[in-house]
mmCIF file of C-alpha atoms and ligand atoms in Angstrom:
data_model
loop_
_atom_site.group_PDB
_atom_site.id
_atom_site.type_symbol
_atom_site.label_atom_id
_atom_site.label_comp_id
_atom_site.label_asym_id
_atom_site.label_seq_id
_atom_site.Cartn_x
_atom_site.Cartn_y
_atom_site.Cartn_z
ATOM 1 C CA MET N 26 69.370 34.851 181.840
ATOM 2 C CA ALA N 27 67.588 34.019 179.772
ATOM 3 C CA ASN N 28 64.022 35.223 180.372
ATOM 4 C CA PRO N 29 60.372 33.704 181.960
ATOM 5 C CA SER N 30 58.701 31.179 179.851
ATOM 6 C CA ALA N 31 55.632 30.499 179.362
ATOM 7 C CA THR N 32 55.310 28.023 177.805
ATOM 8 C CA VAL N 33 57.186 25.979 180.938
ATOM 9 C CA LEU N 34 54.787 27.264 183.054
ATOM 10 C CA LEU N 35 52.516 26.047 180.803
ATOM 11 C CA ASP N 36 53.927 22.253 180.766
ATOM 12 C CA TRP N 37 53.785 22.188 184.723
ATOM 13 C CA TYR N 38 50.501 23.571 184.644
ATOM 14 C CA ASP N 39 49.870 20.609 183.018
ATOM 15 C CA ARG N 40 51.012 18.020 186.262
ATOM 16 C CA HIS N 41 50.474 20.205 188.963
ATOM 17 C CA ALA N 42 47.365 22.214 188.809
ATOM 18 C CA ARG N 43 45.603 22.331 192.343
ATOM 19 C CA ARG N 44 41.972 21.420 191.518
ATOM 20 C CA LEU N 45 39.199 23.702 192.491
ATOM 21 C CA PRO N 46 35.284 23.188 192.645
ATOM 22 C CA TRP N 47 34.858 26.456 190.011
ATOM 23 C CA ARG N 48 38.024 25.158 187.997
ATOM 24 C CA VAL N 49 38.328 22.754 184.792
ATOM 25 C CA SER N 50 41.587 20.988 185.134
ATOM 26 C CA PRO N 51 44.354 21.649 182.057
ATOM 27 C CA ALA N 52 43.194 18.131 179.789
ATOM 28 C CA GLN N 53 39.803 19.630 180.373
ATOM 29 C CA ALA N 54 39.671 23.030 178.672
ATOM 30 C CA ARG N 55 42.487 21.161 175.293
ATOM 31 C CA ARG N 56 38.953 19.292 174.523
ATOM 32 C CA GLY N 57 38.197 22.844 175.096
ATOM 33 C CA ARG N 58 36.090 22.532 177.442
ATOM 34 C CA ARG N 59 35.711 25.860 179.304
ATOM 35 C CA PRO N 60 33.874 27.115 182.632
ATOM 36 C CA ASP N 61 31.154 28.314 183.651
ATOM 37 C CA PRO N 62 31.308 32.361 184.273
ATOM 38 C CA TYR N 63 29.096 31.744 186.424
ATOM 39 C CA ARG N 64 30.806 29.711 188.451
ATOM 40 C CA VAL N 65 34.292 32.180 187.544
ATOM 41 C CA TRP N 66 32.748 35.224 188.887
ATOM 42 C CA LEU N 67 31.845 33.143 191.825
ATOM 43 C CA SER N 68 34.862 32.342 193.348
ATOM 44 C CA GLU N 69 36.275 35.414 192.466
ATOM 45 C CA VAL N 70 34.529 37.459 194.073
ATOM 46 C CA MET N 71 34.468 35.670 197.211
ATOM 47 C CA LEU N 72 38.246 35.297 197.157
ATOM 48 C CA GLN N 73 38.577 38.361 196.877
ATOM 49 C CA GLN N 74 40.699 39.031 200.094
ATOM 50 C CA THR N 75 39.779 35.339 201.628
ATOM 51 C CA THR N 76 42.082 31.772 201.310
ATOM 52 C CA VAL N 77 40.496 28.687 198.862
ATOM 53 C CA ALA N 78 40.226 27.004 201.854
ATOM 54 C CA THR N 79 37.679 29.745 203.473
ATOM 55 C CA VAL N 80 36.082 29.243 200.361
ATOM 56 C CA GLY N 81 35.813 25.877 198.813
ATOM 57 C CA PRO N 82 32.192 25.332 201.914
ATOM 58 C CA TYR N 83 30.847 28.409 200.924
ATOM 59 C CA PHE N 84 31.211 27.871 196.404
ATOM 60 C CA ARG N 85 29.851 25.151 196.727
ATOM 61 C CA ALA N 86 27.249 26.242 199.404
ATOM 62 C CA PHE N 87 25.873 29.393 196.909
ATOM 63 C CA LEU N 88 25.715 26.628 193.843
ATOM 64 C CA GLU N 89 23.810 24.189 195.488
ATOM 65 C CA ARG N 90 20.994 27.086 196.754
ATOM 66 C CA TRP N 91 21.286 28.606 193.027
ATOM 67 C CA PRO N 92 22.891 27.202 190.332
ATOM 68 C CA THR N 93 22.649 30.618 188.413
ATOM 69 C CA VAL N 94 23.267 33.436 187.769
ATOM 70 C CA GLY N 95 19.370 34.102 187.048
ATOM 71 C CA ASP N 96 19.127 31.774 190.469
ATOM 72 C CA LEU N 97 20.393 34.076 192.291
ATOM 73 C CA ALA N 98 19.051 37.397 190.559
ATOM 74 C CA ALA N 99 15.873 35.584 191.348
ATOM 75 C CA THR N 100 16.375 35.488 195.179
ATOM 76 C CA ASP N 101 15.938 38.085 197.880
ATOM 77 C CA LEU N 102 19.504 40.279 199.448
ATOM 78 C CA ASP N 103 18.599 38.839 202.626
ATOM 79 C CA ALA N 104 18.977 35.180 201.232
ATOM 80 C CA VAL N 105 22.380 36.193 200.022
ATOM 81 C CA LEU N 106 23.748 38.437 202.993
ATOM 82 C CA HIS N 107 23.013 35.819 205.029
ATOM 83 C CA ALA N 108 24.339 32.990 203.325
ATOM 84 C CA TRP N 109 27.405 35.077 202.889
ATOM 85 C CA ALA N 110 27.323 35.625 206.301
ATOM 86 C CA GLY N 111 30.958 34.583 207.814
ATOM 87 C CA LEU N 112 32.831 35.547 204.418
ATOM 88 C CA GLY N 113 33.724 39.829 205.630
ATOM 89 C CA TYR N 114 32.940 42.532 203.673
ATOM 90 C CA TYR N 115 29.719 42.243 203.640
ATOM 91 C CA ALA N 116 29.454 44.986 200.401
ATOM 92 C CA ARG N 117 30.200 41.498 198.668
ATOM 93 C CA ALA N 118 27.250 40.217 198.902
ATOM 94 C CA ARG N 119 25.449 42.880 198.320
ATOM 95 C CA ASN N 120 27.325 43.972 194.940
ATOM 96 C CA LEU N 121 27.437 40.535 194.202
ATOM 97 C CA HIS N 122 24.172 40.462 194.466
ATOM 98 C CA LYS N 123 23.063 43.716 192.522
ATOM 99 C CA CYS N 124 26.143 42.242 189.287
ATOM 100 C CA ALA N 125 22.658 39.113 189.133
ATOM 101 C CA ARG N 126 20.373 41.384 189.102
ATOM 102 C CA ALA N 127 23.036 43.733 186.130
ATOM 103 C CA VAL N 128 23.721 40.283 184.148
ATOM 104 C CA VAL N 129 19.772 39.256 183.750
ATOM 105 C CA ASP N 130 18.818 42.987 183.647
ATOM 106 C CA GLN N 131 20.993 43.877 180.648
ATOM 107 C CA CYS N 132 22.899 41.242 180.027
ATOM 108 C CA GLY N 133 20.469 38.341 179.574
ATOM 109 C CA GLY N 134 21.712 36.019 181.833
ATOM 110 C CA VAL N 135 24.620 36.704 179.869
ATOM 111 C CA PHE N 136 28.083 37.622 181.322
ATOM 112 C CA PRO N 137 29.967 39.500 179.126
ATOM 113 C CA ASP N 138 33.674 38.141 177.851
ATOM 114 C CA THR N 139 35.800 40.852 177.539
ATOM 115 C CA PRO N 140 37.403 43.606 180.481
ATOM 116 C CA LYS N 141 35.456 45.798 178.914
ATOM 117 C CA GLY N 142 32.329 44.251 178.618
ATOM 118 C CA LEU N 143 33.257 42.541 182.628
ATOM 119 C CA ARG N 144 34.161 46.024 184.261
ATOM 120 C CA ALA N 145 30.434 48.150 183.395
ATOM 121 C CA LEU N 146 28.674 45.137 185.614
ATOM 122 C CA PRO N 147 28.320 46.138 189.206
ATOM 123 C CA GLY N 148 31.127 45.661 191.429
ATOM 124 C CA ILE N 149 33.700 43.916 189.445
ATOM 125 C CA GLY N 150 37.233 45.985 189.528
ATOM 126 C CA PRO N 151 39.660 45.199 186.840
ATOM 127 C CA TYR N 152 41.132 42.158 188.514
ATOM 128 C CA THR N 153 38.116 39.841 188.742
ATOM 129 C CA ALA N 154 37.376 41.378 184.417
ATOM 130 C CA ALA N 155 40.751 39.992 183.727
ATOM 131 C CA ALA N 156 40.786 37.030 185.838
ATOM 132 C CA ILE N 157 36.720 36.462 184.686
ATOM 133 C CA ALA N 158 38.275 36.648 180.635
ATOM 134 C CA ALA N 159 41.494 34.566 180.711
ATOM 135 C CA ILE N 160 40.368 32.093 183.125
ATOM 136 C CA ALA N 161 36.221 32.161 182.037
ATOM 137 C CA PHE N 162 36.702 33.291 178.410
ATOM 138 C CA ASP N 163 40.675 32.369 177.441
ATOM 139 C CA ARG N 164 40.636 35.827 176.612
ATOM 140 C CA PRO N 165 44.759 37.310 177.559
ATOM 141 C CA ALA N 166 44.099 39.629 180.011
ATOM 142 C CA THR N 167 46.481 40.135 181.951
ATOM 143 C CA VAL N 168 45.853 39.076 185.679
ATOM 144 C CA VAL N 169 47.444 40.242 189.125
ATOM 145 C CA ASP N 170 46.537 39.900 192.090
ATOM 146 C CA GLY N 171 48.994 39.364 195.049
ATOM 147 C CA ASN N 172 50.388 35.616 194.210
ATOM 148 C CA VAL N 173 51.465 37.181 190.951
ATOM 149 C CA GLU N 174 52.571 40.766 191.867
ATOM 150 C CA ARG N 175 55.016 38.040 194.120
ATOM 151 C CA VAL N 176 56.440 35.948 191.815
ATOM 152 C CA MET N 177 57.485 38.743 189.093
ATOM 153 C CA ALA N 178 59.361 40.773 191.816
ATOM 154 C CA ARG N 179 61.301 37.954 192.318
ATOM 155 C CA LEU N 180 61.786 35.850 189.015
ATOM 156 C CA PHE N 181 63.098 40.255 188.456
ATOM 157 C CA ALA N 182 63.936 40.999 191.481
ATOM 158 C CA VAL N 183 62.119 44.039 191.384
ATOM 159 C CA GLU N 184 62.853 45.798 194.733
ATOM 160 C CA GLU N 185 60.926 48.710 194.346
ATOM 161 C CA SER N 186 58.507 48.131 197.300
ATOM 162 C CA LEU N 187 55.214 48.061 197.305
ATOM 163 C CA PRO N 188 52.606 49.643 196.436
ATOM 164 C CA VAL N 189 54.925 51.975 194.130
ATOM 165 C CA ALA N 190 56.580 48.951 193.082
ATOM 166 C CA LYS N 191 52.508 48.020 190.936
ATOM 167 C CA PRO N 192 52.761 49.265 188.006
ATOM 168 C CA GLN N 193 56.320 47.731 187.662
ATOM 169 C CA LEU N 194 55.105 43.832 188.459
ATOM 170 C CA HIS N 195 51.611 44.280 186.337
ATOM 171 C CA LEU N 196 53.734 45.394 183.262
ATOM 172 C CA LEU N 197 56.674 42.468 184.250
ATOM 173 C CA ALA N 198 52.942 40.154 183.792
ATOM 174 C CA ASP N 199 51.586 41.758 181.618
ATOM 175 C CA ALA N 200 55.267 40.285 178.673
ATOM 176 C CA LEU N 201 54.745 36.776 180.115
ATOM 177 C CA THR N 202 51.077 36.152 179.246
ATOM 178 C CA PRO N 203 50.589 34.074 176.473
ATOM 179 C CA GLN N 204 48.243 34.193 173.458
ATOM 180 C CA SER N 205 47.992 31.157 173.342
ATOM 181 C CA ARG N 206 46.008 29.215 176.493
ATOM 182 C CA PRO N 207 45.792 32.918 178.812
ATOM 183 C CA GLY N 208 43.289 31.029 181.381
ATOM 184 C CA ASP N 209 45.338 28.609 181.669
ATOM 185 C CA TYR N 210 48.464 30.178 182.184
ATOM 186 C CA ALA N 211 46.559 33.215 184.674
ATOM 187 C CA GLN N 212 46.403 30.231 186.644
ATOM 188 C CA ALA N 213 48.834 28.234 185.999
ATOM 189 C CA VAL N 214 50.322 32.029 187.599
ATOM 190 C CA MET N 215 48.497 32.108 190.876
ATOM 191 C CA ASP N 216 48.485 27.985 191.449
ATOM 192 C CA LEU N 217 52.924 28.427 191.268
ATOM 193 C CA GLY N 218 52.680 31.693 193.116
ATOM 194 C CA ALA N 219 50.055 30.127 196.281
ATOM 195 C CA THR N 220 52.124 25.913 196.051
ATOM 196 C CA VAL N 221 55.684 27.031 195.347
ATOM 197 C CA CYS N 222 56.388 31.359 195.036
ATOM 198 C CA THR N 223 55.109 31.020 198.379
ATOM 199 C CA PRO N 224 55.992 34.342 200.675
ATOM 200 C CA ARG N 225 57.766 31.866 202.961
ATOM 201 C CA SER N 226 60.382 29.910 202.638
ATOM 202 C CA PRO N 227 59.225 29.839 198.270
ATOM 203 C CA LYS N 228 60.009 25.723 196.889
ATOM 204 C CA CYS N 229 62.665 26.927 194.796
ATOM 205 C CA LEU N 230 63.804 23.334 193.951
ATOM 206 C CA MET N 231 60.138 22.524 192.524
ATOM 207 C CA CYS N 232 59.416 25.330 190.336
ATOM 208 C CA PRO N 233 59.356 25.334 186.878
ATOM 209 C CA TRP N 234 61.541 29.017 186.437
ATOM 210 C CA GLN N 235 64.079 28.587 188.864
ATOM 211 C CA ARG N 236 66.618 28.821 186.011
ATOM 212 C CA ASP N 237 65.565 32.025 184.730
ATOM 213 C CA CYS N 238 64.587 33.815 188.337
ATOM 214 C CA ARG N 239 66.617 36.876 188.951
ATOM 215 C CA ALA N 240 66.030 36.933 192.694
ATOM 216 C CA GLN N 241 66.653 33.113 193.904
ATOM 217 C CA ALA N 242 70.215 33.566 191.832
ATOM 218 C CA LEU N 243 70.678 37.299 193.999
ATOM 219 C CA GLY N 244 69.359 34.565 197.302
ATOM 220 C CA ILE N 245 67.112 37.439 197.831
ATOM 221 C CA ALA N 246 63.969 35.575 197.209
ATOM 222 C CA GLU N 247 62.568 35.429 200.082
ATOM 223 C CA SER N 248 62.991 40.088 201.128
ATOM 224 C CA LEU N 249 60.854 40.450 197.973
ATOM 225 C CA PRO N 250 58.507 41.731 197.501
ATOM 226 C CA ARG N 251 59.737 44.941 199.308
ATOM 227 C CA ARG N 252 56.587 46.646 201.013
ATOM 228 C CA ALA N 253 56.955 49.895 202.267
ATOM 229 C CA PRO N 254 55.722 50.016 206.322
ATOM 230 C CA LYS N 255 52.741 49.802 207.203
ATOM 231 C CA ALA N 256 50.764 51.918 209.699
ATOM 232 C CA GLU N 257 49.811 50.612 212.900
ATOM 233 C CA ARG N 258 46.307 51.089 213.001
ATOM 234 C CA PRO N 259 44.418 52.913 214.420
ATOM 235 C CA LEU N 260 42.262 51.678 218.014
ATOM 236 C CA ARG N 261 38.068 52.498 218.218
ATOM 237 C CA ARG N 262 35.772 52.294 221.708
ATOM 238 C CA GLY N 263 32.104 51.869 221.782
ATOM 239 C CA LEU N 264 29.621 51.436 223.731
ATOM 240 C CA VAL N 265 27.294 47.725 222.739
ATOM 241 C CA PHE N 266 23.091 48.113 224.569
ATOM 242 C CA TRP N 267 22.620 44.660 225.180
ATOM 243 C CA THR N 268 18.912 45.071 225.752
ATOM 244 C CA VAL N 269 16.602 42.293 227.760
ATOM 245 C CA ARG N 270 12.689 42.647 226.639
ATOM 246 C CA SER N 271 11.351 40.359 230.032
ATOM 247 C CA ASP N 272 9.999 37.722 227.323
ATOM 248 C CA GLY N 273 13.553 36.957 226.702
ATOM 249 C CA ALA N 274 13.606 38.784 223.708
ATOM 250 C CA VAL N 275 17.089 40.743 222.889
ATOM 251 C CA LEU N 276 17.128 43.872 220.495
ATOM 252 C CA LEU N 277 18.528 44.032 217.239
ATOM 253 C CA ARG N 278 18.727 46.608 214.370
ATOM 254 C CA ARG N 279 19.247 46.591 210.738
ATOM 255 C CA ARG N 280 22.853 49.392 210.401
ATOM 256 C CA PRO N 281 22.585 51.871 207.648
ATOM 257 C CA GLU N 282 23.084 50.590 203.649
ATOM 258 C CA ARG N 283 25.898 52.016 203.090
ATOM 259 C CA GLY N 284 29.458 52.454 205.298
ATOM 260 C CA LEU N 285 31.202 49.253 207.308
ATOM 261 C CA LEU N 286 28.825 46.266 207.137
ATOM 262 C CA GLY N 287 25.899 48.235 206.079
ATOM 263 C CA GLY N 288 22.823 46.919 205.913
ATOM 264 C CA MET N 289 23.506 43.808 208.471
ATOM 265 C CA MET N 290 22.044 43.019 211.807
ATOM 266 C CA GLU N 291 23.556 44.433 214.842
ATOM 267 C CA VAL N 292 23.415 44.700 218.947
ATOM 268 C CA PRO N 293 23.066 48.834 218.101
ATOM 269 C CA SER N 294 26.042 50.702 219.358
ATOM 270 C CA SER N 295 27.457 53.407 219.784
ATOM 271 C CA ASP N 296 28.848 55.901 217.257
ATOM 272 C CA TRP N 297 32.926 53.967 217.578
ATOM 273 C CA ALA N 298 34.859 57.025 218.235
ATOM 274 C CA ALA N 299 38.859 57.354 218.137
ATOM 275 C CA ARG N 300 39.233 59.700 220.876
ATOM 276 C CA LYS N 301 35.713 60.854 223.644
ATOM 277 C CA PRO N 302 34.443 57.709 225.120
ATOM 278 C CA ALA N 303 30.100 57.243 224.212
ATOM 279 C CA GLY N 304 27.775 57.711 226.416
ATOM 280 C CA LEU N 305 24.280 56.629 227.642
ATOM 281 C CA ASP N 306 22.741 59.468 226.250
ATOM 282 C CA GLN N 307 23.367 56.938 222.562
ATOM 283 C CA ALA N 308 21.410 53.907 224.243
ATOM 284 C CA PRO N 309 18.439 53.081 222.905
ATOM 285 C CA VAL N 310 16.023 53.213 225.245
ATOM 286 C CA THR N 311 16.110 54.940 228.963
ATOM 287 C CA ALA N 312 17.686 52.146 231.292
ATOM 288 C CA ASP N 313 19.439 50.607 234.270
ATOM 289 C CA TRP N 314 22.154 50.021 231.732
ATOM 290 C CA ARG N 315 25.425 47.741 233.615
ATOM 291 C CA GLU N 316 29.023 46.388 231.966
ATOM 292 C CA LEU N 317 29.879 43.422 231.387
ATOM 293 C CA PRO N 318 32.881 41.933 232.087
ATOM 294 C CA GLY N 319 35.729 42.005 229.386
ATOM 295 C CA ARG N 320 35.298 43.499 226.106
ATOM 296 C CA VAL N 321 35.253 42.469 222.607
ATOM 297 C CA ASN N 322 37.440 43.474 220.090
ATOM 298 C CA HIS N 323 37.778 43.256 216.686
ATOM 299 C CA GLY N 324 39.791 44.619 213.466
ATOM 300 C CA PHE N 325 38.488 46.246 210.707
ATOM 301 C CA THR N 326 41.491 46.605 207.587
ATOM 302 C CA HIS N 327 42.058 50.727 208.814
ATOM 303 C CA PHE N 328 41.195 50.122 212.362
ATOM 304 C CA LYS N 329 40.823 47.420 215.135
ATOM 305 C CA LEU N 330 37.797 48.094 217.166
ATOM 306 C CA GLU N 331 36.946 47.466 221.159
ATOM 307 C CA LEU N 332 33.561 47.136 222.306
ATOM 308 C CA THR N 333 31.854 47.558 226.437
ATOM 309 C CA VAL N 334 28.883 45.586 226.188
ATOM 310 C CA LEU N 335 26.415 46.951 228.927
ATOM 311 C CA VAL N 336 23.169 45.117 229.898
ATOM 312 C CA ALA N 337 19.469 46.375 230.519
ATOM 313 C CA ARG N 338 16.126 44.676 231.055
ATOM 314 C CA VAL N 339 13.430 46.846 229.930
ATOM 315 C CA ARG N 340 9.429 46.190 230.031
ATOM 316 C CA LYS N 341 7.925 43.632 227.433
ATOM 317 C CA ASN N 342 6.414 47.246 226.146
ATOM 318 C CA ALA N 343 9.834 49.456 226.227
ATOM 319 C CA LYS N 344 9.804 51.460 222.821
ATOM 320 C CA ALA N 345 12.885 50.469 220.935
ATOM 321 C CA GLU N 346 14.414 51.324 217.681
ATOM 322 C CA GLY N 347 15.217 48.004 216.389
ATOM 323 C CA VAL N 348 13.426 44.301 215.966
ATOM 324 C CA TRP N 349 12.638 42.838 219.527
ATOM 325 C CA ILE N 350 14.708 39.008 218.220
ATOM 326 C CA MET N 351 14.646 35.439 221.068
ATOM 327 C CA PRO N 352 17.973 34.531 221.170
ATOM 328 C CA GLU N 353 17.233 31.132 220.103
ATOM 329 C CA ALA N 354 15.641 32.996 216.402
ATOM 330 C CA PHE N 355 18.441 34.212 215.520
ATOM 331 C CA GLY N 356 19.755 32.442 213.470
ATOM 332 C CA ASP N 357 17.386 33.104 210.961
ATOM 333 C CA HIS N 358 19.697 36.148 210.870
ATOM 334 C CA ALA N 359 22.356 37.102 208.732
ATOM 335 C CA LEU N 360 24.958 37.995 211.705
ATOM 336 C CA PRO N 361 28.577 39.360 210.624
ATOM 337 C CA THR N 362 31.167 38.153 212.564
ATOM 338 C CA LEU N 363 31.134 41.604 214.860
ATOM 339 C CA THR N 364 27.484 40.156 216.855
ATOM 340 C CA LYS N 365 28.198 37.093 216.979
ATOM 341 C CA LYS N 366 30.673 37.694 219.020
ATOM 342 C CA VAL N 367 28.964 40.455 221.270
ATOM 343 C CA VAL N 368 26.661 37.608 220.996
ATOM 344 C CA ARG N 369 28.743 34.355 222.961
ATOM 345 C CA HIS N 370 30.118 37.719 224.681
ATOM 346 C CA ALA N 371 27.346 39.529 226.365
ATOM 347 C CA PHE N 372 25.573 35.156 227.098
ATOM 348 C CA ALA N 373 29.519 34.086 228.535
ATOM 349 C CA ASN N 374 29.307 37.476 231.028
ATOM 350 C CA MET N 375 25.841 37.553 232.259
HETATM 351 FE FE1 LIG Y 404 59.710 32.175 192.666
HETATM 352 FE FE2 LIG Y 404 61.627 30.924 193.590
HETATM 353 FE FE3 LIG Y 404 60.884 30.474 191.763
HETATM 354 FE FE4 LIG Y 404 62.282 32.263 191.973
HETATM 355 S S1 LIG Y 404 63.143 29.775 191.872
HETATM 356 S S2 LIG Y 404 59.834 31.794 191.123
HETATM 357 S S3 LIG Y 404 61.943 32.623 193.646
HETATM 358 S S4 LIG Y 404 59.797 30.114 193.419
#
């Protein structure tokens, strides 16, 4: 069996490249047009842990509002967090803003064109640096995301489980990366993984690498890459204090900058504990708390969360840490998905 050839994949990409709003087509790339590094960077940060379909509308909205990295750097963080709401992982939005400012302040508004230069910027790790260097600047950087890992594991029938197999898959991807058209090649492997070499039911008959693919020849393609079994996510529980003032305003507060949902607005809540249930001593005010029926469930990467919502009405002059907001003005604030779930639950059950 021959080694897979980058040229074969590039020929396929010329005919089947996905049209994505941050891309230039292979034909445009051949005529020397390169994508705007700002667009490539924005799309890559948005695409971390999120699908292309979800990212599309956010990407367009960001570009319309902040057409250049300078525009994004000049806006305030709250506006960025607000526009980001729904994409999750808010640390990325904070880093996005920090990175825009670093590009403007330290690099004269121009993105560095090497992986090393890009990695020096806030929030840009090895994968994102390689992706921007390859896609925006046509550098022969090896870009390895989940799609590429899957394609390499199958092409070379790597049976070692992830994450142990990662370095080996990276070496294999590195050896295939061509010096010619590396930007198109990086996108071609991603496209192959997303549309043909899919996690389930890979479409091997349509694959340009079918004749070179060891897993396909062995009949084990769909079982690769293997993964070490995931540990069950632990469950944490907490209380949420839905505090309503006599004029109808509800108490919200900003979470600490560091940590989960850092800097985002929340309905005040207790600690999220694995064992001991939280108590009323963590309530923002002393009041007559009543428990609402049902629970609010939310999944974080490392744990599941189950929240019980308590409600109390307080006087107009009640003192509590946070901001009192009328429900009709909630939309003016950057509320993360968890807070939106709590708001919906409170209104549905009061
Ligand atoms: Fe993936 Fe099948 Fe192509 Fe192999 S032949 S790379 S398993 S789609």
